[in-house]
Amino acid sequence: MNQEVGRFKRVLRVRSVEREVTQGELAEHLQEEGTILDRINMLEAQRDSAVANFCSGASETVSPQQLWFERQSIDLMERNLSFDRQELDECRFKIEETKAELLHRHQNVQIMERYVGKLEERASKDIISQEQKNLDDITSMRYRRNMQRRGHI
């Protein structure tokens, strides 16, 4: 019985480690999401500033080449924003997958903890039962010996 408890405790330990690894992965994904959001916010601010500068230059004479370069710069910022938003969507998808996996692993750990607890309880009852049986044997042997000394048997 103790071997079985030990075996399942090892399985429980492995599942707990797997859960901790998944928690670490989730933390990494959440940190990555924060980094991407910061980058998106920064790019949006730069784009908004560039658009404001582009629109505010209407009173000045600007060469077509200058307008073209400014427009290309804004287009590049839009492409970068689009790429980062796509990356954010992928990251959020990974987060949801990792959360689901973490939930599954957590449930596995809880099931295993309950099972190991039941095994330990059963092993403890078996030990107590065996000890009681040994005490009963000792008591009956003493009783028989005392009866033999008294000559009743």
PDB file of C-alpha atoms in Angstrom:
ATOM      1  CA  MET A   1       0.000   0.000   0.000  1.00  0.00           C
ATOM      2  CA  ASN A   2       2.822   2.425   0.870  1.00  0.00           C
ATOM      3  CA  GLN A   3       4.423   1.731  -2.512  1.00  0.00           C
ATOM      4  CA  GLU A   4       1.183   2.644  -4.227  1.00  0.00           C
ATOM      5  CA  VAL A   5       0.928   5.864  -2.210  1.00  0.00           C
ATOM      6  CA  GLY A   6       4.541   6.714  -3.072  1.00  0.00           C
ATOM      7  CA  ARG A   7       3.968   6.032  -6.740  1.00  0.00           C
ATOM      8  CA  PHE A   8       0.911   8.264  -6.885  1.00  0.00           C
ATOM      9  CA  LYS A   9       2.672  10.981  -4.881  1.00  0.00           C
ATOM     10  CA  ARG A  10       5.361  11.027  -7.573  1.00  0.00           C
ATOM     11  CA  VAL A  11       2.660  11.327 -10.237  1.00  0.00           C
ATOM     12  CA  LEU A  12       1.116  14.181  -8.225  1.00  0.00           C
ATOM     13  CA  ARG A  13       4.492  15.904  -8.000  1.00  0.00           C
ATOM     14  CA  VAL A  14       4.980  15.607 -11.783  1.00  0.00           C
ATOM     15  CA  ARG A  15       1.530  17.037 -12.441  1.00  0.00           C
ATOM     16  CA  SER A  16       2.186  19.883 -10.021  1.00  0.00           C
ATOM     17  CA  VAL A  17       5.425  20.710 -11.830  1.00  0.00           C
ATOM     18  CA  GLU A  18       3.595  20.632 -15.170  1.00  0.00           C
ATOM     19  CA  ARG A  19       1.039  23.067 -13.735  1.00  0.00           C
ATOM     20  CA  GLU A  20       3.802  25.384 -12.522  1.00  0.00           C
ATOM     21  CA  VAL A  21       5.467  25.296 -15.952  1.00  0.00           C
ATOM     22  CA  THR A  22       2.151  26.203 -17.576  1.00  0.00           C
ATOM     23  CA  GLN A  23       1.724  29.063 -15.081  1.00  0.00           C
ATOM     24  CA  GLY A  24       5.163  30.308 -16.102  1.00  0.00           C
ATOM     25  CA  GLU A  25       4.207  30.140 -19.767  1.00  0.00           C
ATOM     26  CA  LEU A  26       1.040  32.118 -19.044  1.00  0.00           C
ATOM     27  CA  ALA A  27       3.054  34.765 -17.198  1.00  0.00           C
ATOM     28  CA  GLU A  28       5.423  35.030 -20.182  1.00  0.00           C
ATOM     29  CA  HIS A  29       2.513  35.422 -22.606  1.00  0.00           C
ATOM     30  CA  LEU A  30       0.912  38.086 -20.405  1.00  0.00           C
ATOM     31  CA  GLN A  31       4.211  39.957 -20.217  1.00  0.00           C
ATOM     32  CA  GLU A  32       4.561  39.716 -23.999  1.00  0.00           C
ATOM     33  CA  GLU A  33       1.017  41.080 -24.365  1.00  0.00           C
ATOM     34  CA  GLY A  34       1.943  44.060 -22.182  1.00  0.00           C
ATOM     35  CA  THR A  35       5.044  44.733 -24.251  1.00  0.00           C
ATOM     36  CA  ILE A  36       3.080  44.605 -27.497  1.00  0.00           C
ATOM     37  CA  LEU A  37       0.373  46.909 -26.078  1.00  0.00           C
ATOM     38  CA  ASP A  38       3.033  49.411 -25.011  1.00  0.00           C
ATOM     39  CA  ARG A  39       4.572  49.274 -28.479  1.00  0.00           C
ATOM     40  CA  ILE A  40       1.157  49.767 -30.124  1.00  0.00           C
ATOM     41  CA  ASN A  41       0.390  52.743 -27.895  1.00  0.00           C
ATOM     42  CA  MET A  42       3.752  54.305 -28.699  1.00  0.00           C
ATOM     43  CA  LEU A  43       3.284  53.740 -32.452  1.00  0.00           C
ATOM     44  CA  GLU A  44      -0.242  55.170 -32.349  1.00  0.00           C
ATOM     45  CA  ALA A  45       1.042  58.283 -30.584  1.00  0.00           C
ATOM     46  CA  GLN A  46       3.820  58.669 -33.177  1.00  0.00           C
ATOM     47  CA  ARG A  47       1.351  58.150 -36.021  1.00  0.00           C
ATOM     48  CA  ASP A  48      -1.116  60.658 -34.568  1.00  0.00           C
ATOM     49  CA  SER A  49       1.683  63.171 -34.184  1.00  0.00           C
ATOM     50  CA  ALA A  50       2.869  62.565 -37.756  1.00  0.00           C
ATOM     51  CA  VAL A  51      -0.679  62.929 -39.104  1.00  0.00           C
ATOM     52  CA  ALA A  52      -1.143  66.155 -37.134  1.00  0.00           C
ATOM     53  CA  ASN A  53       2.148  67.490 -38.527  1.00  0.00           C
ATOM     54  CA  PHE A  54       1.158  66.396 -42.026  1.00  0.00           C
ATOM     55  CA  CYS A  55      -2.175  68.194 -41.801  1.00  0.00           C
ATOM     56  CA  SER A  56      -0.847  71.299 -40.066  1.00  0.00           C
ATOM     57  CA  GLY A  57       1.578  72.138 -42.863  1.00  0.00           C
ATOM     58  CA  ALA A  58      -1.219  73.433 -45.123  1.00  0.00           C
ATOM     59  CA  SER A  59      -0.270  77.105 -44.648  1.00  0.00           C
ATOM     60  CA  GLU A  60       3.349  76.533 -45.657  1.00  0.00           C
ATOM     61  CA  THR A  61       4.559  75.703 -49.097  1.00  0.00           C
ATOM     62  CA  VAL A  62       5.820  72.142 -49.108  1.00  0.00           C
ATOM     63  CA  SER A  63       7.431  70.318 -51.948  1.00  0.00           C
ATOM     64  CA  PRO A  64       5.675  67.295 -53.412  1.00  0.00           C
ATOM     65  CA  GLN A  65       8.698  65.229 -52.460  1.00  0.00           C
ATOM     66  CA  GLN A  66       8.336  66.290 -48.814  1.00  0.00           C
ATOM     67  CA  LEU A  67       4.631  65.386 -48.883  1.00  0.00           C
ATOM     68  CA  TRP A  68       5.465  62.036 -50.418  1.00  0.00           C
ATOM     69  CA  PHE A  69       8.099  61.264 -47.729  1.00  0.00           C
ATOM     70  CA  GLU A  70       5.712  62.236 -44.939  1.00  0.00           C
ATOM     71  CA  ARG A  71       2.958  60.108 -46.452  1.00  0.00           C
ATOM     72  CA  GLN A  72       5.355  57.155 -46.816  1.00  0.00           C
ATOM     73  CA  SER A  73       6.349  57.575 -43.176  1.00  0.00           C
ATOM     74  CA  ILE A  74       2.696  57.506 -42.090  1.00  0.00           C
ATOM     75  CA  ASP A  75       2.046  54.450 -44.270  1.00  0.00           C
ATOM     76  CA  LEU A  76       5.014  52.685 -42.689  1.00  0.00           C
ATOM     77  CA  MET A  77       3.663  53.472 -39.231  1.00  0.00           C
ATOM     78  CA  GLU A  78       0.263  52.071 -40.261  1.00  0.00           C
ATOM     79  CA  ARG A  79       1.871  48.851 -41.527  1.00  0.00           C
ATOM     80  CA  ASN A  80       3.837  48.517 -38.277  1.00  0.00           C
ATOM     81  CA  LEU A  81       0.654  49.074 -36.289  1.00  0.00           C
ATOM     82  CA  SER A  82      -1.175  46.491 -38.370  1.00  0.00           C
ATOM     83  CA  PHE A  83       1.651  43.984 -37.853  1.00  0.00           C
ATOM     84  CA  ASP A  84       1.707  44.651 -34.088  1.00  0.00           C
ATOM     85  CA  ARG A  85      -2.076  44.297 -33.822  1.00  0.00           C
ATOM     86  CA  GLN A  86      -1.851  40.960 -35.602  1.00  0.00           C
ATOM     87  CA  GLU A  87       0.926  39.929 -33.242  1.00  0.00           C
ATOM     88  CA  LEU A  88      -1.268  41.030 -30.315  1.00  0.00           C
ATOM     89  CA  ASP A  89      -4.144  38.891 -31.581  1.00  0.00           C
ATOM     90  CA  GLU A  90      -1.831  35.871 -31.850  1.00  0.00           C
ATOM     91  CA  CYS A  91      -0.491  36.533 -28.367  1.00  0.00           C
ATOM     92  CA  ARG A  92      -4.007  36.769 -26.928  1.00  0.00           C
ATOM     93  CA  PHE A  93      -4.907  33.510 -28.660  1.00  0.00           C
ATOM     94  CA  LYS A  94      -1.867  31.873 -27.007  1.00  0.00           C
ATOM     95  CA  ILE A  95      -2.964  33.326 -23.664  1.00  0.00           C
ATOM     96  CA  GLU A  96      -6.425  31.786 -24.015  1.00  0.00           C
ATOM     97  CA  GLU A  97      -4.940  28.427 -25.017  1.00  0.00           C
ATOM     98  CA  THR A  98      -2.539  28.532 -22.073  1.00  0.00           C
ATOM     99  CA  LYS A  99      -5.348  29.465 -19.664  1.00  0.00           C
ATOM    100  CA  ALA A 100      -7.378  26.481 -20.862  1.00  0.00           C
ATOM    101  CA  GLU A 101      -4.361  24.202 -20.503  1.00  0.00           C
ATOM    102  CA  LEU A 102      -3.646  25.603 -17.041  1.00  0.00           C
ATOM    103  CA  LEU A 103      -7.229  24.951 -15.985  1.00  0.00           C
ATOM    104  CA  HIS A 104      -6.964  21.377 -17.251  1.00  0.00           C
ATOM    105  CA  ARG A 105      -3.662  20.819 -15.433  1.00  0.00           C
ATOM    106  CA  HIS A 106      -5.046  22.357 -12.250  1.00  0.00           C
ATOM    107  CA  GLN A 107      -8.034  19.994 -12.379  1.00  0.00           C
ATOM    108  CA  ASN A 108      -5.675  17.047 -12.878  1.00  0.00           C
ATOM    109  CA  VAL A 109      -3.657  18.104  -9.840  1.00  0.00           C
ATOM    110  CA  GLN A 110      -6.789  18.438  -7.720  1.00  0.00           C
ATOM    111  CA  ILE A 111      -8.062  15.008  -8.802  1.00  0.00           C
ATOM    112  CA  MET A 112      -4.685  13.461  -8.033  1.00  0.00           C
ATOM    113  CA  GLU A 113      -4.511  15.232  -4.643  1.00  0.00           C
ATOM    114  CA  ARG A 114      -7.917  13.804  -3.677  1.00  0.00           C
ATOM    115  CA  TYR A 115      -6.909  10.333  -4.833  1.00  0.00           C
ATOM    116  CA  VAL A 116      -3.590  10.430  -2.974  1.00  0.00           C
ATOM    117  CA  GLY A 117      -5.434  11.682   0.127  1.00  0.00           C
ATOM    118  CA  LYS A 118      -7.818   8.724  -0.071  1.00  0.00           C
ATOM    119  CA  LEU A 119      -4.902   6.327  -0.563  1.00  0.00           C
ATOM    120  CA  GLU A 120      -3.086   7.792   2.431  1.00  0.00           C
ATOM    121  CA  GLU A 121      -6.250   7.548   4.518  1.00  0.00           C
ATOM    122  CA  ARG A 122      -6.742   3.931   3.487  1.00  0.00           C
ATOM    123  CA  ALA A 123      -3.077   3.149   4.191  1.00  0.00           C
ATOM    124  CA  SER A 124      -3.397   4.774   7.605  1.00  0.00           C
ATOM    125  CA  LYS A 125      -6.523   2.730   8.371  1.00  0.00           C
ATOM    126  CA  ASP A 126      -4.723  -0.437   7.257  1.00  0.00           C
ATOM    127  CA  ILE A 127      -1.793   0.362   9.554  1.00  0.00           C
ATOM    128  CA  ILE A 128      -4.109   1.050  12.483  1.00  0.00           C
ATOM    129  CA  SER A 129      -6.051  -2.147  11.738  1.00  0.00           C
ATOM    130  CA  GLN A 130      -2.823  -4.176  11.604  1.00  0.00           C
ATOM    131  CA  GLU A 131      -1.614  -2.636  14.861  1.00  0.00           C
ATOM    132  CA  GLN A 132      -4.962  -3.407  16.499  1.00  0.00           C
ATOM    133  CA  LYS A 133      -4.766  -6.974  15.225  1.00  0.00           C
ATOM    134  CA  ASN A 134      -1.260  -7.313  16.696  1.00  0.00           C
ATOM    135  CA  LEU A 135      -2.448  -5.891  20.023  1.00  0.00           C
ATOM    136  CA  ASP A 136      -5.390  -8.303  20.035  1.00  0.00           C
ATOM    137  CA  ASP A 137      -3.012 -11.220  19.360  1.00  0.00           C
ATOM    138  CA  ILE A 138      -0.712 -10.139  22.187  1.00  0.00           C
ATOM    139  CA  THR A 139      -3.666  -9.700  24.533  1.00  0.00           C
ATOM    140  CA  SER A 140      -5.102 -13.113  23.704  1.00  0.00           C
ATOM    141  CA  MET A 141      -1.671 -14.746  24.148  1.00  0.00           C
ATOM    142  CA  ARG A 142      -1.267 -13.115  27.577  1.00  0.00           C
ATOM    143  CA  TYR A 143      -4.766 -14.105  28.549  1.00  0.00           C
ATOM    144  CA  ARG A 144      -4.120 -17.723  27.516  1.00  0.00           C
ATOM    145  CA  ARG A 145      -0.798 -17.755  29.381  1.00  0.00           C
ATOM    146  CA  ASN A 146      -2.432 -16.339  32.520  1.00  0.00           C
ATOM    147  CA  MET A 147      -5.217 -18.912  32.293  1.00  0.00           C
ATOM    148  CA  GLN A 148      -2.666 -21.721  31.910  1.00  0.00           C
ATOM    149  CA  ARG A 149      -0.762 -20.521  34.986  1.00  0.00           C
ATOM    150  CA  ARG A 150      -3.955 -20.509  36.994  1.00  0.00           C
ATOM    151  CA  GLY A 151      -4.761 -23.966  35.753  1.00  0.00           C
ATOM    152  CA  HIS A 152      -8.018 -23.130  34.115  1.00  0.00           C
ATOM    153  CA  ILE A 153      -7.015 -24.599  30.792  1.00  0.00           C
TER     154      ILE A 153
END
